[in-house]
CSV table of C-alpha atoms in Angstrom, one decimal:
chain,number,residue,atom,x,y,z
A,9,MET,CA,85.0,192.5,-66.0
A,10,HIS,CA,88.5,194.0,-64.5
A,11,LEU,CA,90.7,193.4,-67.7
A,12,ILE,CA,94.1,194.8,-66.2
A,13,ASN,CA,95.0,195.7,-62.8
A,14,LEU,CA,98.0,197.7,-62.4
A,15,LYS,CA,99.8,197.4,-58.6
A,16,ARG,CA,102.6,198.2,-57.1
A,17,SER,CA,103.8,196.2,-53.8
A,18,MET,CA,105.1,197.8,-50.9
A,19,VAL,CA,107.1,195.2,-48.6
A,20,SER,CA,108.3,192.1,-48.4
A,21,TYR,CA,110.3,190.2,-45.9
A,22,ARG,CA,112.5,187.6,-45.5
A,23,PRO,CA,114.2,186.4,-42.4
A,24,SER,CA,118.3,186.0,-42.7
A,25,LYS,CA,118.7,182.0,-42.5
A,26,ALA,CA,116.6,182.5,-46.3
A,27,TRP,CA,119.6,182.4,-48.1
A,28,GLN,CA,122.0,184.1,-46.0
A,29,LYS,CA,120.6,187.0,-47.0
A,30,SER,CA,120.1,190.3,-44.5
A,31,SER,CA,117.5,190.4,-41.9
A,32,VAL,CA,115.3,192.5,-43.8
A,33,GLN,CA,114.7,193.5,-47.4
A,34,ALA,CA,112.6,195.9,-48.3
A,35,SER,CA,111.4,195.8,-52.2
A,36,ILE,CA,109.8,198.4,-54.1
A,37,TYR,CA,108.2,196.5,-56.8
A,38,LEU,CA,106.1,197.4,-59.8
A,39,CYS,CA,103.8,194.8,-60.8
A,40,GLY,CA,101.4,194.2,-63.9
A,41,MET,CA,98.5,191.8,-63.7
A,42,PHE,CA,96.5,190.9,-66.0
A,43,ALA,CA,92.7,189.3,-65.7
A,44,GLY,CA,89.8,188.5,-67.5
A,45,LEU,CA,88.5,186.0,-69.4
A,46,GLY,CA,85.0,185.4,-68.7
A,47,SER,CA,81.1,187.0,-68.2
A,48,THR,CA,81.3,186.2,-63.9
A,49,LEU,CA,84.6,187.8,-63.1
A,50,ALA,CA,83.1,190.6,-61.3
A,51,MET,CA,79.4,189.3,-60.4
A,52,ALA,CA,80.1,189.4,-56.4
A,53,ASP,CA,83.1,190.7,-54.3
A,54,ASP,CA,84.5,187.6,-53.7
A,55,ASN,CA,85.0,186.4,-57.3
A,56,SER,CA,86.3,190.6,-58.6
A,57,LEU,CA,89.3,189.3,-56.1
A,58,HIS,CA,89.8,185.5,-57.6
A,59,PRO,CA,90.4,186.8,-61.8
A,60,SER,CA,90.2,183.7,-64.2
A,61,PHE,CA,93.5,184.4,-65.3
A,62,LEU,CA,96.3,185.8,-63.5
A,63,PHE,CA,100.1,187.4,-64.6
A,64,ASP,CA,101.6,189.1,-61.9
A,65,LEU,CA,105.5,190.9,-62.5
A,66,ASN,CA,107.6,191.8,-59.6
A,67,TYR,CA,111.1,193.6,-59.9
A,68,GLY,CA,113.2,194.7,-56.5
A,69,LEU,CA,116.6,195.4,-54.6
A,70,THR,CA,118.1,192.9,-52.2
A,71,ASN,CA,120.6,193.5,-49.6
A,72,THR,CA,122.4,189.8,-49.7
A,73,LYS,CA,125.2,188.2,-46.7
A,74,SER,CA,126.6,185.7,-48.0
A,75,LYS,CA,129.2,183.0,-46.2
A,76,MET,CA,129.4,180.8,-49.1
A,77,ALA,CA,131.2,184.4,-51.2
A,78,LEU,CA,132.0,185.6,-47.8
A,79,SER,CA,130.8,188.9,-48.6
A,80,ASN,CA,127.9,190.8,-48.5
A,81,ASP,CA,126.4,193.3,-51.4
A,82,SER,CA,123.3,194.5,-52.9
A,83,GLY,CA,121.6,192.7,-55.8
A,84,THR,CA,118.4,192.3,-58.2
A,85,SER,CA,115.6,190.2,-57.2
A,86,LEU,CA,113.3,189.3,-60.7
A,87,ARG,CA,110.0,187.7,-60.0
A,88,TYR,CA,106.8,187.2,-62.1
A,89,SER,CA,103.6,184.0,-62.5
A,90,LEU,CA,101.2,182.9,-64.1
A,91,GLY,CA,98.4,181.6,-62.4
A,92,ALA,CA,94.4,180.6,-63.2
A,93,TYR,CA,91.1,180.2,-61.6
A,94,ALA,CA,88.8,177.4,-61.5
A,95,GLY,CA,85.6,176.2,-59.6
A,96,ASP,CA,82.2,177.7,-59.0
A,97,SER,CA,83.5,180.4,-57.5
A,98,ASN,CA,87.0,180.7,-58.7
A,99,ASN,CA,87.9,179.8,-55.1
A,100,ILE,CA,90.0,177.2,-56.9
A,101,GLU,CA,93.5,178.3,-57.7
A,102,PHE,CA,96.9,177.2,-59.6
A,103,ASN,CA,100.0,179.3,-59.8
A,104,LEU,CA,103.2,178.9,-61.5
A,105,GLY,CA,106.0,181.7,-60.3
A,106,PHE,CA,109.7,182.3,-61.4
A,107,GLU,CA,112.1,184.3,-58.9
A,108,THR,CA,116.1,184.9,-59.8
A,109,ASP,CA,117.8,186.2,-57.3
A,110,THR,CA,121.2,187.1,-58.1
A,111,THR,CA,124.0,189.6,-56.0
A,112,SER,CA,127.4,189.9,-57.6
A,113,PHE,CA,130.1,190.9,-54.9
A,114,LEU,CA,132.6,193.5,-56.4
A,115,LEU,CA,134.9,193.6,-53.1
A,116,ASN,CA,136.0,190.2,-54.5
A,117,GLN,CA,134.8,189.5,-57.4
A,118,SER,CA,131.9,186.9,-56.4
A,119,LYS,CA,129.0,186.2,-57.1
A,120,VAL,CA,125.6,184.5,-56.0
A,121,VAL,CA,122.7,183.3,-58.0
A,122,TYR,CA,119.3,181.7,-56.5
A,123,ASP,CA,116.9,180.6,-59.6
A,124,TRP,CA,113.0,179.5,-58.0
A,125,GLN,CA,110.4,178.1,-59.5
A,126,ASP,CA,107.1,177.1,-56.6
A,127,THR,CA,104.0,176.0,-57.9
A,128,LYS,CA,101.4,176.5,-55.4
A,129,LEU,CA,98.0,174.8,-55.4
A,130,LEU,CA,95.1,177.1,-53.6
A,131,TYR,CA,91.9,177.2,-52.2
A,132,HIS,CA,90.3,180.4,-51.9
A,133,LEU,CA,87.7,180.8,-48.9
A,134,SER,CA,86.4,184.3,-48.7
A,135,TYR,CA,88.9,186.6,-48.8
A,136,PHE,CA,90.9,183.9,-47.0
A,137,TYR,CA,93.5,181.1,-49.0
A,138,ALA,CA,95.9,178.0,-48.3
A,139,GLY,CA,97.6,175.6,-49.7
A,140,LEU,CA,100.7,173.3,-50.8
A,141,VAL,CA,103.9,174.4,-52.5
A,142,PHE,CA,106.1,172.7,-54.4
A,143,SER,CA,109.6,174.1,-55.2
A,144,ARG,CA,112.3,173.6,-57.0
A,145,LEU,CA,115.9,175.7,-56.8
A,146,ASN,CA,118.4,176.3,-59.0
A,147,TRP,CA,121.9,177.8,-57.0
A,148,GLN,CA,125.3,178.5,-58.3
A,149,VAL,CA,128.2,180.1,-56.4
A,150,ASN,CA,131.0,181.6,-57.7
A,151,ALA,CA,133.6,182.7,-54.7
A,152,LEU,CA,136.8,184.8,-55.2
A,153,GLY,CA,136.7,183.3,-58.9
A,154,VAL,CA,136.6,179.7,-58.4
A,155,ASP,CA,133.0,178.5,-58.8
A,156,THR,CA,132.0,176.5,-56.0
A,157,VAL,CA,128.6,175.6,-56.3
A,158,ASP,CA,126.2,173.9,-59.1
A,159,ALA,CA,123.4,172.7,-57.3
A,160,ALA,CA,119.6,171.7,-57.8
A,161,GLY,CA,117.3,170.5,-55.4
A,162,SER,CA,113.5,170.5,-55.2
A,163,GLY,CA,111.4,170.1,-51.3
A,164,TYR,CA,107.6,170.7,-50.4
A,165,GLY,CA,106.0,173.5,-48.4
A,166,GLY,CA,102.8,175.6,-47.8
A,167,SER,CA,101.5,178.9,-48.8
A,168,ALA,CA,98.5,180.8,-46.7
A,169,GLY,CA,97.2,184.5,-46.2
A,170,PHE,CA,94.6,186.6,-47.3
A,171,LEU,CA,93.2,189.2,-50.3
A,172,THR,CA,90.6,191.7,-48.8
A,173,SER,CA,89.2,194.8,-50.5
A,174,ILE,CA,90.2,198.7,-50.0
A,175,GLY,CA,87.5,200.8,-51.6
A,176,LYS,CA,85.7,200.1,-54.8
A,177,THR,CA,89.0,200.0,-56.6
A,178,GLY,CA,91.7,198.7,-53.9
A,179,THR,CA,93.0,195.2,-52.9
A,180,PHE,CA,95.3,194.3,-49.4
A,181,ARG,CA,97.6,191.3,-49.5
A,182,PHE,CA,99.5,189.0,-47.4
A,183,ASP,CA,100.9,186.0,-47.9
A,184,VAL,CA,102.7,183.9,-45.7
A,185,THR,CA,104.5,180.8,-47.6
A,186,THR,CA,107.6,178.7,-46.2
A,187,VAL,CA,109.5,175.7,-48.5
A,188,ASN,CA,112.0,173.1,-47.1
A,189,ILE,CA,114.4,171.9,-49.8
A,190,SER,CA,115.4,168.3,-48.2
A,191,THR,CA,118.4,167.5,-50.5
A,192,MET,CA,120.6,169.2,-52.7
A,193,LYS,CA,123.1,167.9,-55.9
A,194,ASN,CA,125.9,169.7,-56.4
A,195,ALA,CA,127.7,169.2,-59.7
A,196,LEU,CA,131.1,170.0,-58.3
A,197,VAL,CA,132.7,168.5,-55.6
A,198,THR,CA,131.3,170.5,-52.3
A,199,GLU,CA,128.3,169.2,-50.4
A,200,VAL,CA,126.2,172.0,-50.1
A,201,SER,CA,122.8,172.2,-48.6
A,202,VAL,CA,119.6,175.1,-48.1
A,203,PRO,CA,118.3,176.2,-44.9
A,204,SER,CA,114.1,176.4,-44.9
A,205,ARG,CA,113.1,179.5,-46.4
A,206,LEU,CA,110.7,181.9,-45.2
A,207,ASP,CA,108.4,184.8,-47.8
A,208,ILE,CA,106.4,187.2,-45.6
A,209,ASP,CA,105.0,189.4,-48.4
A,210,LEU,CA,102.5,192.3,-48.2
A,211,GLY,CA,101.1,194.1,-51.1
A,212,ALA,CA,98.9,196.3,-52.5
A,213,SER,CA,96.5,196.8,-55.7
A,214,VAL,CA,94.9,199.8,-57.5
A,215,ASP,CA,92.6,198.6,-60.5
A,216,LEU,CA,93.6,202.1,-62.9
A,217,TRP,CA,91.6,200.7,-66.3
A,218,GLY,CA,89.4,198.3,-66.3
A,219,LYS,CA,85.0,197.8,-67.7
């Protein structure tokens, strides 16, 4: 039974339309995955990829170009998620994820904050998976010292990818998630909208401690 996996995600890519960021965001993450509780976890190779419970933590650096703040600068990204697997082969995954992207623009004292909450329901078939995503967004912009955006919205999308073993202790993953926020309500006067979000994530993990 694998109790704890520690992993390092290598690259996260988001095109420029997503959140008005620059064309490539490369991040190095230190992640922790907690898995356990269940005697059927490691009965087969497929089940070892799908633990009963999952905790994932990511932190990275971003490069953001914002039309709202009239500037571009580097920022931070903090993401964590909780997941659970069910079914005879642990092939149904429920995942609740939170991500905060914060960029402070020193040139003109502006700040942009995106708070995402993603709820995913995924079906795993061998090493592949696909499913639905429901997303909520809170978006705040302070441009030139003035609050211009304090908006919230929700939308739907999809997620697909695959997991595969590398040797006896490694795992490789590839994930594509797209979300469209249909409506945004701004508490301030300005009407706002956000483009479709597209996340393409590559990652690898290695078991450092197990049983």
